[in-house]
CHARMM-style PDB file with segment names, atoms N, HN, CA, C and O in Angstrom:
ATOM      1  N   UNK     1      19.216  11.350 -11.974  1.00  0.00      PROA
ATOM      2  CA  UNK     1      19.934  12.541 -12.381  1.00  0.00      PROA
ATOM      3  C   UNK     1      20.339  13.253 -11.110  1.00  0.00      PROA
ATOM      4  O   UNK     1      19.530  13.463 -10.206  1.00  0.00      PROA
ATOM      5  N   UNK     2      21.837  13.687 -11.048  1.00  0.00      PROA
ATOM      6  HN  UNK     2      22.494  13.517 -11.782  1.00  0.00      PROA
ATOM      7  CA  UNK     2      22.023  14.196  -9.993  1.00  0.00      PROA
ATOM      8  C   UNK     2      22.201  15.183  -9.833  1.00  0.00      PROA
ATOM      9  O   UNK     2      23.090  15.337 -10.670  1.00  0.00      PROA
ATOM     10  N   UNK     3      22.048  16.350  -9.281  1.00  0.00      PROA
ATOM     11  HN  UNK     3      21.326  16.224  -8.601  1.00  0.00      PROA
ATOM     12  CA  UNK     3      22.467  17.780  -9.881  1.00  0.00      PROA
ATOM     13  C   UNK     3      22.992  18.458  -8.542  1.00  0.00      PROA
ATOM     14  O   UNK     3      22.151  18.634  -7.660  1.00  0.00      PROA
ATOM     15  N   UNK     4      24.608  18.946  -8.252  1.00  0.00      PROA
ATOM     16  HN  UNK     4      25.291  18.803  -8.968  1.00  0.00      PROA
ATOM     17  CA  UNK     4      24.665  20.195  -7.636  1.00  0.00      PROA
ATOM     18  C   UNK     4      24.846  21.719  -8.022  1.00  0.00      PROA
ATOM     19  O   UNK     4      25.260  22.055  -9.131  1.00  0.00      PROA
ATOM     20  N   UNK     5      24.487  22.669  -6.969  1.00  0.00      PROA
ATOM     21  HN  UNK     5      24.150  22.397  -6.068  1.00  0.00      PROA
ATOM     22  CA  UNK     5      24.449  24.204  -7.868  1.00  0.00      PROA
ATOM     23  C   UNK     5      25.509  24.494  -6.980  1.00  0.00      PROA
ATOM     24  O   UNK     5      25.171  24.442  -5.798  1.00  0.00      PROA
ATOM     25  N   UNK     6      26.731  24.795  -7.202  1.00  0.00      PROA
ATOM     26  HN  UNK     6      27.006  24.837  -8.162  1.00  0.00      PROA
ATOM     27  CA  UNK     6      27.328  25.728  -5.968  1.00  0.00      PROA
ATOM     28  C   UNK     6      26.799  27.373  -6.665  1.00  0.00      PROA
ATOM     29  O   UNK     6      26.932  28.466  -6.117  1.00  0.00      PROA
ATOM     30  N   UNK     7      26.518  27.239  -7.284  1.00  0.00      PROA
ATOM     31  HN  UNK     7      26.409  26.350  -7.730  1.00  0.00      PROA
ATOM     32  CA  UNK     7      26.105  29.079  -7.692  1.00  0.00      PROA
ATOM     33  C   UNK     7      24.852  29.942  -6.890  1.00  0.00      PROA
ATOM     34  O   UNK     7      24.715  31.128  -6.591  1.00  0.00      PROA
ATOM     35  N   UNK     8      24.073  28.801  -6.717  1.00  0.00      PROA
ATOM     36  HN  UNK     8      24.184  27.837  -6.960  1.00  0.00      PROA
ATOM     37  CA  UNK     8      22.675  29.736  -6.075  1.00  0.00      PROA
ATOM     38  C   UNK     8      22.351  29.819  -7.333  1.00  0.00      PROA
ATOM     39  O   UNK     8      21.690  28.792  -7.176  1.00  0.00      PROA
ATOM     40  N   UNK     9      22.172  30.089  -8.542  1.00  0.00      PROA
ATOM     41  HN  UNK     9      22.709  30.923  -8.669  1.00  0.00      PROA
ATOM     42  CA  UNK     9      21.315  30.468  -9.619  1.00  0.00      PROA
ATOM     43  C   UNK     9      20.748  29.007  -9.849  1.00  0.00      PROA
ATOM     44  O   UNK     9      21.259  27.921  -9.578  1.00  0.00      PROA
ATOM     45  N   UNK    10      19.086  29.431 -10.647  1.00  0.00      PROA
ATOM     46  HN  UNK    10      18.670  30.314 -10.867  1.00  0.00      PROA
ATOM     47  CA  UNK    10      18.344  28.262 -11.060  1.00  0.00      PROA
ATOM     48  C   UNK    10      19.180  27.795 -11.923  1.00  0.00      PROA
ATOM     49  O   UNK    10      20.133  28.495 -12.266  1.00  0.00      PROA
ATOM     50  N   UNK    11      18.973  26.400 -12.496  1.00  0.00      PROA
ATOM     51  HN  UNK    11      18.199  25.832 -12.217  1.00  0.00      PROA
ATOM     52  CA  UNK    11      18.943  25.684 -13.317  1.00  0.00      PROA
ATOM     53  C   UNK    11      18.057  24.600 -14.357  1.00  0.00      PROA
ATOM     54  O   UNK    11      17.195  23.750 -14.136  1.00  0.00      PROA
ATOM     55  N   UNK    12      18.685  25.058 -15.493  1.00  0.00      PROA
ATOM     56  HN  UNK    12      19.385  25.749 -15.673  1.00  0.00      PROA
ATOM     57  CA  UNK    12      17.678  24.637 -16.701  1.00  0.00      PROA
ATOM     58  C   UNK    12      18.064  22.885 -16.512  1.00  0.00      PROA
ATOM     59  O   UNK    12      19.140  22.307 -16.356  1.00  0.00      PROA
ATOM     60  N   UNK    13      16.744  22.422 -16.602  1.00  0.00      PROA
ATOM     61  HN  UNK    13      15.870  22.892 -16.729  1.00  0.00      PROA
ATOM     62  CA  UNK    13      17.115  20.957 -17.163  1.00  0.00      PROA
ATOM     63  C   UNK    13      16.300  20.405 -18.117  1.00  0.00      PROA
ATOM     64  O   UNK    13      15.086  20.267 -17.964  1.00  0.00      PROA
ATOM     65  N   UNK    14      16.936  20.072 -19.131  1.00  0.00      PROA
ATOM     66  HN  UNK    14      17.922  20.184 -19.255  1.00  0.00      PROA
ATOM     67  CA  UNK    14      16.349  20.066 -20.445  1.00  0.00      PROA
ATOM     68  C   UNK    14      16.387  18.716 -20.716  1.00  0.00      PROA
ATOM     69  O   UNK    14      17.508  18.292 -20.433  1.00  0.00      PROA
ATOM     70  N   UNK    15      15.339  17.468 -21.327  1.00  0.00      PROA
ATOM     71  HN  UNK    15      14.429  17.813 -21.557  1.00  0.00      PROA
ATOM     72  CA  UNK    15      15.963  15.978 -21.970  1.00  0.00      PROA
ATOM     73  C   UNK    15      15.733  16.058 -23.617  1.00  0.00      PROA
ATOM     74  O   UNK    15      14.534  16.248 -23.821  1.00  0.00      PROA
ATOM     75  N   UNK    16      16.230  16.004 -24.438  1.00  0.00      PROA
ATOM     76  HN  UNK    16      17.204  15.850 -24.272  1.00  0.00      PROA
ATOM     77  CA  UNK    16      15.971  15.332 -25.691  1.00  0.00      PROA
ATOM     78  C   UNK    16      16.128  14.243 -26.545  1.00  0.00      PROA
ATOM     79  O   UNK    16      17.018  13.462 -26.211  1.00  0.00      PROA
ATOM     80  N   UNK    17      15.419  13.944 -27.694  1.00  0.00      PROA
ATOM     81  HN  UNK    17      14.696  14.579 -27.965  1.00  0.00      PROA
ATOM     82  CA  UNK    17      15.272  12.802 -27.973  1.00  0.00      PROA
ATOM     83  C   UNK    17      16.501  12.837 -28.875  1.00  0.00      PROA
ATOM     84  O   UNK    17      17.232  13.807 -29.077  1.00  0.00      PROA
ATOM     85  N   UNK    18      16.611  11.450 -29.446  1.00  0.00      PROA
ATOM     86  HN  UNK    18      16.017  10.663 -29.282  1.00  0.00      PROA
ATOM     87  CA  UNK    18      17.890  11.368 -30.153  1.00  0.00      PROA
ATOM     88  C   UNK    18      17.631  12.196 -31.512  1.00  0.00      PROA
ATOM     89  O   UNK    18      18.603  12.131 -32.265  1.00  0.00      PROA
ATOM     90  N   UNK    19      16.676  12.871 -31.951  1.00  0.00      PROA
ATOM     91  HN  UNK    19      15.887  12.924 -31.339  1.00  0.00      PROA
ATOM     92  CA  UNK    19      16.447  13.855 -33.111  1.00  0.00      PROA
ATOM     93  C   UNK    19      16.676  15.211 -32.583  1.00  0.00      PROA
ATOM     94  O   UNK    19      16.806  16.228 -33.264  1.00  0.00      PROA
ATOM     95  N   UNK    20      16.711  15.121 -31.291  1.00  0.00      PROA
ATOM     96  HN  UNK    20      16.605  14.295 -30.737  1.00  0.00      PROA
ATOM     97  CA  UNK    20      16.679  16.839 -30.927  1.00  0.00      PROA
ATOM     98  C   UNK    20      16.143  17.225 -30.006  1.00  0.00      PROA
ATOM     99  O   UNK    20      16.439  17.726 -28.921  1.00  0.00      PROA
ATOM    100  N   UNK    21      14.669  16.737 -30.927  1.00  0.00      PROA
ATOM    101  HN  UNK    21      14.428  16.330 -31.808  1.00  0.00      PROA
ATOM    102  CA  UNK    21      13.093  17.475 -30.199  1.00  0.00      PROA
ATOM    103  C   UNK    21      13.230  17.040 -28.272  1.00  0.00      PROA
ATOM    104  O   UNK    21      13.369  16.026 -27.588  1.00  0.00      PROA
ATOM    105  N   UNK    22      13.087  18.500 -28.064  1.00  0.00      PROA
ATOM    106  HN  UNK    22      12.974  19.324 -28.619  1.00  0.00      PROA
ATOM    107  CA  UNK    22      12.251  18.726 -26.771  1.00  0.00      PROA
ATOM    108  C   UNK    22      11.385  18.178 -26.024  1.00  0.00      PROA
ATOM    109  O   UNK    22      10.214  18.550 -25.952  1.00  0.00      PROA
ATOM    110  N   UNK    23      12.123  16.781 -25.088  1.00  0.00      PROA
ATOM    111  HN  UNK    23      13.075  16.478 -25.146  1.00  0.00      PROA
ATOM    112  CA  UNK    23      11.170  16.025 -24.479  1.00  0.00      PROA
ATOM    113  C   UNK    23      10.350  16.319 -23.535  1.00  0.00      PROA
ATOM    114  O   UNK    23       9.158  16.011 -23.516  1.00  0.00      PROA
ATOM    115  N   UNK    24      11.076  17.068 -22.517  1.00  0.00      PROA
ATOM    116  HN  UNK    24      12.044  17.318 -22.532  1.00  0.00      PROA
ATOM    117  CA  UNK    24      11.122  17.542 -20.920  1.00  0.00      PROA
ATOM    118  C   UNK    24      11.899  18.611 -20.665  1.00  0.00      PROA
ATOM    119  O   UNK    24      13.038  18.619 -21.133  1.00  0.00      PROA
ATOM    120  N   UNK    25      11.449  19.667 -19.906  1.00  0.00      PROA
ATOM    121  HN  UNK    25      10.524  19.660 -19.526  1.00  0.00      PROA
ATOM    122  CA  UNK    25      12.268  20.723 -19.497  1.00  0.00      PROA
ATOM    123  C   UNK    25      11.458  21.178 -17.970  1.00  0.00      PROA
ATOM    124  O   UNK    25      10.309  20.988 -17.571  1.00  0.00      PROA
ATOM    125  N   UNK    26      12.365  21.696 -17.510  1.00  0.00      PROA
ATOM    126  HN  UNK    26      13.298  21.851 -17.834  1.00  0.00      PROA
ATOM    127  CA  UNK    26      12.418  22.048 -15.847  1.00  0.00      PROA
ATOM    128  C   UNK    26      12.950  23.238 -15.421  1.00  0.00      PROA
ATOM    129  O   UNK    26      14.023  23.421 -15.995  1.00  0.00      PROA
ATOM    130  N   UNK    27      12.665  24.148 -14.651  1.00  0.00      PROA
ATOM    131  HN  UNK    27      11.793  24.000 -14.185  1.00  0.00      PROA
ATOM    132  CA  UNK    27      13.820  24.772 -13.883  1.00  0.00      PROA
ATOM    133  C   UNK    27      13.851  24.590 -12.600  1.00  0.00      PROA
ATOM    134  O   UNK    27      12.771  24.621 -12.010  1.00  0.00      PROA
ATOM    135  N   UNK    28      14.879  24.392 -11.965  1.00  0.00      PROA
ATOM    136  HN  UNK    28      15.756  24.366 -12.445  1.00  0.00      PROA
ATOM    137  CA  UNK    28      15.156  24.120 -10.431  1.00  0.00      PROA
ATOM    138  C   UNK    28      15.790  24.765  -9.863  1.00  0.00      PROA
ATOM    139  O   UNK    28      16.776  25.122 -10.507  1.00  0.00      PROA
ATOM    140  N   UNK    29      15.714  25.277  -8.539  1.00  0.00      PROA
ATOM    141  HN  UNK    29      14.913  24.986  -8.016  1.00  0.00      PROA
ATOM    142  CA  UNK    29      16.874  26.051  -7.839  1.00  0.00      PROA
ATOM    143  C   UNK    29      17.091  24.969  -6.571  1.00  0.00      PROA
ATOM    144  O   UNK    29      16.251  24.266  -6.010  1.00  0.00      PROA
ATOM    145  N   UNK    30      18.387  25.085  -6.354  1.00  0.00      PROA
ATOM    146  HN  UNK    30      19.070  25.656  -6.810  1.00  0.00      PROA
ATOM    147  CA  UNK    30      19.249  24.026  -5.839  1.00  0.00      PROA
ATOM    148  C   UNK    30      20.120  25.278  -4.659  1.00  0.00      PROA
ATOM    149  O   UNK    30      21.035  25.963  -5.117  1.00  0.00      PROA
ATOM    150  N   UNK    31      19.907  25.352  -3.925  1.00  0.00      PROA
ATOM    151  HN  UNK    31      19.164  24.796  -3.553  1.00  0.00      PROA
ATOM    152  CA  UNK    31      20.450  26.550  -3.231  1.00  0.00      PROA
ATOM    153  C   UNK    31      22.204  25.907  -2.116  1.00  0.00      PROA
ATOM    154  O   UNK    31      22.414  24.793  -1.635  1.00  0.00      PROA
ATOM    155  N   UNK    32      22.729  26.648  -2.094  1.00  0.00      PROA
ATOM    156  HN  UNK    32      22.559  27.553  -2.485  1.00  0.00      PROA
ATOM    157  CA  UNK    32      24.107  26.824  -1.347  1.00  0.00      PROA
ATOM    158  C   UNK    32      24.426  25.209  -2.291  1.00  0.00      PROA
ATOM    159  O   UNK    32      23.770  24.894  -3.284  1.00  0.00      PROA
ATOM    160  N   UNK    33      25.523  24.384  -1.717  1.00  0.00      PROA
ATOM    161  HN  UNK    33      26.055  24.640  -0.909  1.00  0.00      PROA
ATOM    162  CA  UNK    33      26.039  23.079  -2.083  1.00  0.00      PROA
ATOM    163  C   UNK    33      25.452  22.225  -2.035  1.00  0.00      PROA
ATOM    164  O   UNK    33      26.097  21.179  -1.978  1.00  0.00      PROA
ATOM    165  N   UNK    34      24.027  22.109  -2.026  1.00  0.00      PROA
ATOM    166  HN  UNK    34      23.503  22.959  -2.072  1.00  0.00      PROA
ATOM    167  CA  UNK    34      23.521  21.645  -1.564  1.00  0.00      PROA
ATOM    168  C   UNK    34      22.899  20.406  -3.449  1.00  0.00      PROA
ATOM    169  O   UNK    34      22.648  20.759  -4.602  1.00  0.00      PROA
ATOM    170  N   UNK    35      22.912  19.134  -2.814  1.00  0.00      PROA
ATOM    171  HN  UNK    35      23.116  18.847  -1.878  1.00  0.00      PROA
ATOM    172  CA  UNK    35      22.622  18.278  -3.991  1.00  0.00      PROA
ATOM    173  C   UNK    35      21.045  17.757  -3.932  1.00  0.00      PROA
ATOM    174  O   UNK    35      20.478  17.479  -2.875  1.00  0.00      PROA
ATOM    175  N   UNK    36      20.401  17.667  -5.316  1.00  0.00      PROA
ATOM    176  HN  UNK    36      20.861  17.893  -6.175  1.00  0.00      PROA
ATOM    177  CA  UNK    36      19.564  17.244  -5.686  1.00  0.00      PROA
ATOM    178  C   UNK    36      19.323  15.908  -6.538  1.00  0.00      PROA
ATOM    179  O   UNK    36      19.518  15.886  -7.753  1.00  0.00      PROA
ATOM    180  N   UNK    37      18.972  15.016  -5.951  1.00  0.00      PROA
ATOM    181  HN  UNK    37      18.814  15.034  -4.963  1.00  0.00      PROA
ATOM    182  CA  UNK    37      18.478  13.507  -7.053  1.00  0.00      PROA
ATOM    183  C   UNK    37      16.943  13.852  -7.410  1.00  0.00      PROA
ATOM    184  O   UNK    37      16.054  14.265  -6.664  1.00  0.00      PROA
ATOM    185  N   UNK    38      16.906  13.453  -9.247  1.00  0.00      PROA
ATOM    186  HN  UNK    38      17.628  13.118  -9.852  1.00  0.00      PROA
ATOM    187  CA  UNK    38      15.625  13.804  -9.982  1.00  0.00      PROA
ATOM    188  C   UNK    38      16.022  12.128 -10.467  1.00  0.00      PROA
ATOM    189  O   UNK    38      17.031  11.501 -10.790  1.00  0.00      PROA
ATOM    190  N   UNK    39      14.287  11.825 -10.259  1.00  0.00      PROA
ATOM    191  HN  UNK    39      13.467  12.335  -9.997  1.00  0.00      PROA
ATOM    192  CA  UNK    39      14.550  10.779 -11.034  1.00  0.00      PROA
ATOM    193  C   UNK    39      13.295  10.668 -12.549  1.00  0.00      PROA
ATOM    194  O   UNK    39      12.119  11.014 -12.434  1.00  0.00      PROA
ATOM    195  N   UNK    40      13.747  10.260 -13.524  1.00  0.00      PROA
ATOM    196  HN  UNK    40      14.702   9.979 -13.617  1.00  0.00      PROA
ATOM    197  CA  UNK    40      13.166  10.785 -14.425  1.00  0.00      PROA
ATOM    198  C   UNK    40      12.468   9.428 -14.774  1.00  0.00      PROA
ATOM    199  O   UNK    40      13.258   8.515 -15.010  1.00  0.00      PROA
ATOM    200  N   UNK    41      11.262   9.152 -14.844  1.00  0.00      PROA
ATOM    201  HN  UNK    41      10.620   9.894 -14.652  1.00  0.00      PROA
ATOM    202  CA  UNK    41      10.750   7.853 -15.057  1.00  0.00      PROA
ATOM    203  C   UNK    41      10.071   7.824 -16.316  1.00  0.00      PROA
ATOM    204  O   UNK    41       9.123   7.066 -16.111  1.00  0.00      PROA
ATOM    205  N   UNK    42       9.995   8.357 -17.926  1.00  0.00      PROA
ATOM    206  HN  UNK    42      10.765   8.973 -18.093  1.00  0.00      PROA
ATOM    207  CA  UNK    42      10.409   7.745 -19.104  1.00  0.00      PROA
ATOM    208  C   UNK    42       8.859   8.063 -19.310  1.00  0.00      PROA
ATOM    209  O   UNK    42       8.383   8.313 -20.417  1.00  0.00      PROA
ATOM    210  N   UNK    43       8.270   8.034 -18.364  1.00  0.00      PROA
ATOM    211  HN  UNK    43       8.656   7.831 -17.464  1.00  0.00      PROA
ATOM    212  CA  UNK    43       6.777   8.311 -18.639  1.00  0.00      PROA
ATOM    213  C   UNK    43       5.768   8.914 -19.837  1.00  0.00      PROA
ATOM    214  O   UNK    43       5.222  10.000 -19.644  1.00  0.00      PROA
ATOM    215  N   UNK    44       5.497   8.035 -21.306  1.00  0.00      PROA
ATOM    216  HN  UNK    44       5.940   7.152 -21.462  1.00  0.00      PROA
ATOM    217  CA  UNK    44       4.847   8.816 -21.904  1.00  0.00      PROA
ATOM    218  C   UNK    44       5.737   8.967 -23.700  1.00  0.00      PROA
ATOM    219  O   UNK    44       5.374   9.569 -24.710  1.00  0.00      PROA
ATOM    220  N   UNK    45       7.330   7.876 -23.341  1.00  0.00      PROA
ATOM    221  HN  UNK    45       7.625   7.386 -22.520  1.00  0.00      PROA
ATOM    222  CA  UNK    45       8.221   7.679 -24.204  1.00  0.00      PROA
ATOM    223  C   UNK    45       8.530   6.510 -24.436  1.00  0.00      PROA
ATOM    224  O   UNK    45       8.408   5.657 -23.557  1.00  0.00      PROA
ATOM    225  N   UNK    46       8.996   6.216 -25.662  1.00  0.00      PROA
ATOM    226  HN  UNK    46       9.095   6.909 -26.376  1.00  0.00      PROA
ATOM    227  CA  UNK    46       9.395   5.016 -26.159  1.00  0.00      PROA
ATOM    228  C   UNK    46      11.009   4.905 -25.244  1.00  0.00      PROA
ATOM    229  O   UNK    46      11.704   5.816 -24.793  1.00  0.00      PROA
ATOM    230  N   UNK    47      11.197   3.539 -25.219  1.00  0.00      PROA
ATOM    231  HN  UNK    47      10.633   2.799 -25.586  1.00  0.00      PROA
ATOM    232  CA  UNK    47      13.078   3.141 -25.131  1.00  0.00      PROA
ATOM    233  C   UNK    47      13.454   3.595 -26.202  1.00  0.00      PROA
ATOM    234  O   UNK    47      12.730   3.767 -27.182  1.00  0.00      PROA
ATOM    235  N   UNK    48      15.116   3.937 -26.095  1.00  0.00      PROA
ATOM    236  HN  UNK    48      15.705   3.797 -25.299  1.00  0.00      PROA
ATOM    237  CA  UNK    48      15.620   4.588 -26.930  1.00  0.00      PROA
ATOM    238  C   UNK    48      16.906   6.059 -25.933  1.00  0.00      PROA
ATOM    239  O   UNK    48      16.970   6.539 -24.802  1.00  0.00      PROA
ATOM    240  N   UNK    49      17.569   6.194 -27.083  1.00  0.00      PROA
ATOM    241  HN  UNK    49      17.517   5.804 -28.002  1.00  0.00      PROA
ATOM    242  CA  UNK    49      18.646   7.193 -26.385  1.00  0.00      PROA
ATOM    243  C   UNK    49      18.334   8.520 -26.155  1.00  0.00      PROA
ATOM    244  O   UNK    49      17.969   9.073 -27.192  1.00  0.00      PROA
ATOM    245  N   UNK    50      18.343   9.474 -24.863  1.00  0.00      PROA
ATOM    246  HN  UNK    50      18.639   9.025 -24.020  1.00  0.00      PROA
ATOM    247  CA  UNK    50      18.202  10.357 -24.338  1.00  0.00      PROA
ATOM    248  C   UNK    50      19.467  11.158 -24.187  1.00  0.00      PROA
ATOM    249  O   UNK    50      20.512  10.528 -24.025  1.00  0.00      PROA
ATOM    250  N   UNK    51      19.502  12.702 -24.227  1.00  0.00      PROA
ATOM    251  HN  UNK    51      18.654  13.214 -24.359  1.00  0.00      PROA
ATOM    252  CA  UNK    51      20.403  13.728 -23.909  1.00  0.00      PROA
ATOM    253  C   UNK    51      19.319  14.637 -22.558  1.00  0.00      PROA
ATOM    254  O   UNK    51      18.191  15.129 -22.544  1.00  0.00      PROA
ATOM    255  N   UNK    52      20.463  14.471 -21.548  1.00  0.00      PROA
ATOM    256  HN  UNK    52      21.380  14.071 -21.559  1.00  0.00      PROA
ATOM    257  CA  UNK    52      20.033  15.191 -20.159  1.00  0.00      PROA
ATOM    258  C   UNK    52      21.343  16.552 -20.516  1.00  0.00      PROA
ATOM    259  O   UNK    52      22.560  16.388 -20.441  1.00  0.00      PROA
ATOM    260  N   UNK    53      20.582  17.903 -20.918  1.00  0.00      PROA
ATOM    261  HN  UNK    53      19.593  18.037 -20.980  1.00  0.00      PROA
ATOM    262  CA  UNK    53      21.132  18.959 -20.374  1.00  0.00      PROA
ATOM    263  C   UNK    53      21.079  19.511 -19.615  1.00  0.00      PROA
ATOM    264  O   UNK    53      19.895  19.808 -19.456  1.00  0.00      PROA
ATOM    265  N   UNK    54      21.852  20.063 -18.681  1.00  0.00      PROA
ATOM    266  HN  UNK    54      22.814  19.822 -18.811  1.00  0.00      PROA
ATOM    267  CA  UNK    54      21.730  21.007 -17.768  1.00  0.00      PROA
ATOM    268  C   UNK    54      22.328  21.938 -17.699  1.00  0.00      PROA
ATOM    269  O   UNK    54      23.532  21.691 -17.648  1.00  0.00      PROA
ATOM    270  N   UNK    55      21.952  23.545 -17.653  1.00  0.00      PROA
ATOM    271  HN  UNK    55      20.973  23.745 -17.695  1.00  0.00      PROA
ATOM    272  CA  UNK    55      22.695  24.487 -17.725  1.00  0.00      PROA
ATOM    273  C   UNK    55      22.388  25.586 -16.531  1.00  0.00      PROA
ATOM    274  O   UNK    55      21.248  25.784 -16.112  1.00  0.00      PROA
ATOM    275  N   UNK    56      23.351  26.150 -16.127  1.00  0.00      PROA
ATOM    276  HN  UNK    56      24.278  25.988 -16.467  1.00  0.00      PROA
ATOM    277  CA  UNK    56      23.284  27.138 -15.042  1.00  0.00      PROA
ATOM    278  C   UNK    56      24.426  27.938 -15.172  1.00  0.00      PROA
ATOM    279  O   UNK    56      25.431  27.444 -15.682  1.00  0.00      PROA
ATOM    280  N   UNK    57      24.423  29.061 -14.798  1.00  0.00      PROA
ATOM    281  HN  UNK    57      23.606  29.463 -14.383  1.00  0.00      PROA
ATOM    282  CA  UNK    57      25.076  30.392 -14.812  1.00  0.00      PROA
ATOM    283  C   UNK    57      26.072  30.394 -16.211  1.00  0.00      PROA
ATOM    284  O   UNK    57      27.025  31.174 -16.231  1.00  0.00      PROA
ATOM    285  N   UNK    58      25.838  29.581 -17.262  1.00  0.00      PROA
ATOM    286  HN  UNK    58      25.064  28.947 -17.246  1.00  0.00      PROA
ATOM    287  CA  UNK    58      26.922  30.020 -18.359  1.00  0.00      PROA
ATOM    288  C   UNK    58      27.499  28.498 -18.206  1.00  0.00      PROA
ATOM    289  O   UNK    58      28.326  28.390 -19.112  1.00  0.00      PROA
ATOM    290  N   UNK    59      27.456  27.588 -17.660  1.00  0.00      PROA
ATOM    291  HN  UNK    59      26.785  27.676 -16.924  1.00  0.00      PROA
ATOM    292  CA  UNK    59      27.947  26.396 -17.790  1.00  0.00      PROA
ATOM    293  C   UNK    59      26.926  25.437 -18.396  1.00  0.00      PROA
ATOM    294  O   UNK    59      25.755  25.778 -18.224  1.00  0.00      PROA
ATOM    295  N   UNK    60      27.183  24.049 -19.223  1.00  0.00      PROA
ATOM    296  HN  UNK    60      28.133  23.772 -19.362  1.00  0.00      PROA
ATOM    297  CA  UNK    60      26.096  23.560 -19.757  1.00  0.00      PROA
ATOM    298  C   UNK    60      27.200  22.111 -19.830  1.00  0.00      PROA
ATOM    299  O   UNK    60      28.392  21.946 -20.086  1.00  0.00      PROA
ATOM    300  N   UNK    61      25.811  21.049 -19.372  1.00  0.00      PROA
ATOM    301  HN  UNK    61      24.842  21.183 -19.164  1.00  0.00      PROA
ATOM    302  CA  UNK    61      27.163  19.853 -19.202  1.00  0.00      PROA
ATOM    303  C   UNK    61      25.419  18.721 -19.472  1.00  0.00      PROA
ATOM    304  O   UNK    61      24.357  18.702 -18.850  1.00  0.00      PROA
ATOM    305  N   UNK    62      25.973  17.880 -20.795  1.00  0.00      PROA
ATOM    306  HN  UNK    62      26.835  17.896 -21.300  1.00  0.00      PROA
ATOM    307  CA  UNK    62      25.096  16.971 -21.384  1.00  0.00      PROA
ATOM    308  C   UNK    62      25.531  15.831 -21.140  1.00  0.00      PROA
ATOM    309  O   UNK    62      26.717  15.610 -20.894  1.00  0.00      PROA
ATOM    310  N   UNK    63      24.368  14.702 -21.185  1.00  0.00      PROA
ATOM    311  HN  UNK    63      23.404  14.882 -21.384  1.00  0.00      PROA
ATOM    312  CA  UNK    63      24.641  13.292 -20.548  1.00  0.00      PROA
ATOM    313  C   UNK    63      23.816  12.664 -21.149  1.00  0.00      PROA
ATOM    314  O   UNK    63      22.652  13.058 -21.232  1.00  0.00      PROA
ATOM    315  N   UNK    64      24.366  11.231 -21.857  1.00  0.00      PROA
ATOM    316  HN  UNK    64      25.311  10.911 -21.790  1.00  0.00      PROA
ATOM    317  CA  UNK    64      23.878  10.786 -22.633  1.00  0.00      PROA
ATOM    318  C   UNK    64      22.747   9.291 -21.357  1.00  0.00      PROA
ATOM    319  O   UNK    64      23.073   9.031 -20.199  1.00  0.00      PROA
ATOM    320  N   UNK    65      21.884   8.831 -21.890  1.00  0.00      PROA
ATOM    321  HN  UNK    65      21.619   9.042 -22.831  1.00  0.00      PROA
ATOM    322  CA  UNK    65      21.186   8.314 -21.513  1.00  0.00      PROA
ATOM    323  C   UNK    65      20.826   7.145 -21.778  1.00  0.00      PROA
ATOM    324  O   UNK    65      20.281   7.629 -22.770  1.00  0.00      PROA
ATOM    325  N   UNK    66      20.631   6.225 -21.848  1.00  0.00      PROA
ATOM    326  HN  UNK    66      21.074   5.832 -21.042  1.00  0.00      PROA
ATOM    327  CA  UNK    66      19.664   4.660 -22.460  1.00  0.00      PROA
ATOM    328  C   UNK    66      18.667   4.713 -21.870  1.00  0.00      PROA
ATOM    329  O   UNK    66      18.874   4.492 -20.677  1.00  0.00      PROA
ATOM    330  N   UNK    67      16.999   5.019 -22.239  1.00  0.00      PROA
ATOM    331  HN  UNK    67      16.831   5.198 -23.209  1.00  0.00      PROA
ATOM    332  CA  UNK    67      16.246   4.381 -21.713  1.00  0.00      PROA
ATOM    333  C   UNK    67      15.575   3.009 -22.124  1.00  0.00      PROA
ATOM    334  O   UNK    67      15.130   2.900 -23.267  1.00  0.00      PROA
ATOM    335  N   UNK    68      15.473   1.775 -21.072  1.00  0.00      PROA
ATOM    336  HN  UNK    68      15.834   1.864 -20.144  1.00  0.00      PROA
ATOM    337  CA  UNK    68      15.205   0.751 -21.766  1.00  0.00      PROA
ATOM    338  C   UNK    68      13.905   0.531 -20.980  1.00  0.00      PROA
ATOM    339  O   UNK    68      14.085   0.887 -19.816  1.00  0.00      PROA
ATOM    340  N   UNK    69      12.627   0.064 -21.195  1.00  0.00      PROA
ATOM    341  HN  UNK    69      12.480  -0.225 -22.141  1.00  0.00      PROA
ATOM    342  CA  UNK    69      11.088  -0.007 -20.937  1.00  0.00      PROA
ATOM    343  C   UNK    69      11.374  -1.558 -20.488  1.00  0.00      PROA
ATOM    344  OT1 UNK    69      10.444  -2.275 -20.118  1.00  0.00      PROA
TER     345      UNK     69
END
């Protein structure tokens, strides 16, 4: 997962399962342009399809996922 902030404000990062429910959530601050790699290792979940949200200052941008075990 790659994430840049040009805002300076934290950011939410949220995963859910293909029902919805609330797998993983985070907040991160990512300061000036500066980019961040998260790598999310499935730990504790079945394979199956994932939603990576991320939202910061009023923007919110979702990404669909495959995890395969």
């Amino acid at each position: 997962i790659s994430v840049t902030n040009s805002h300076n404000k934290p950011i939410a990062l949220n995963i859910f399962n293909i029902s919805g429910a609330l797998i993983y959530n985070m907040g991160i601050q990512v300061t000036g342009k500066d980019s961040l790699q998260l790598i999310w290792n499935g730990k504790g979940v079945s394979s199956g399809i994932y939603f990576i949200r991320a939202s910061c200052a009023g923007f919110i941008a979702v990404s669909r996922v495959i995890l395969v075990k």
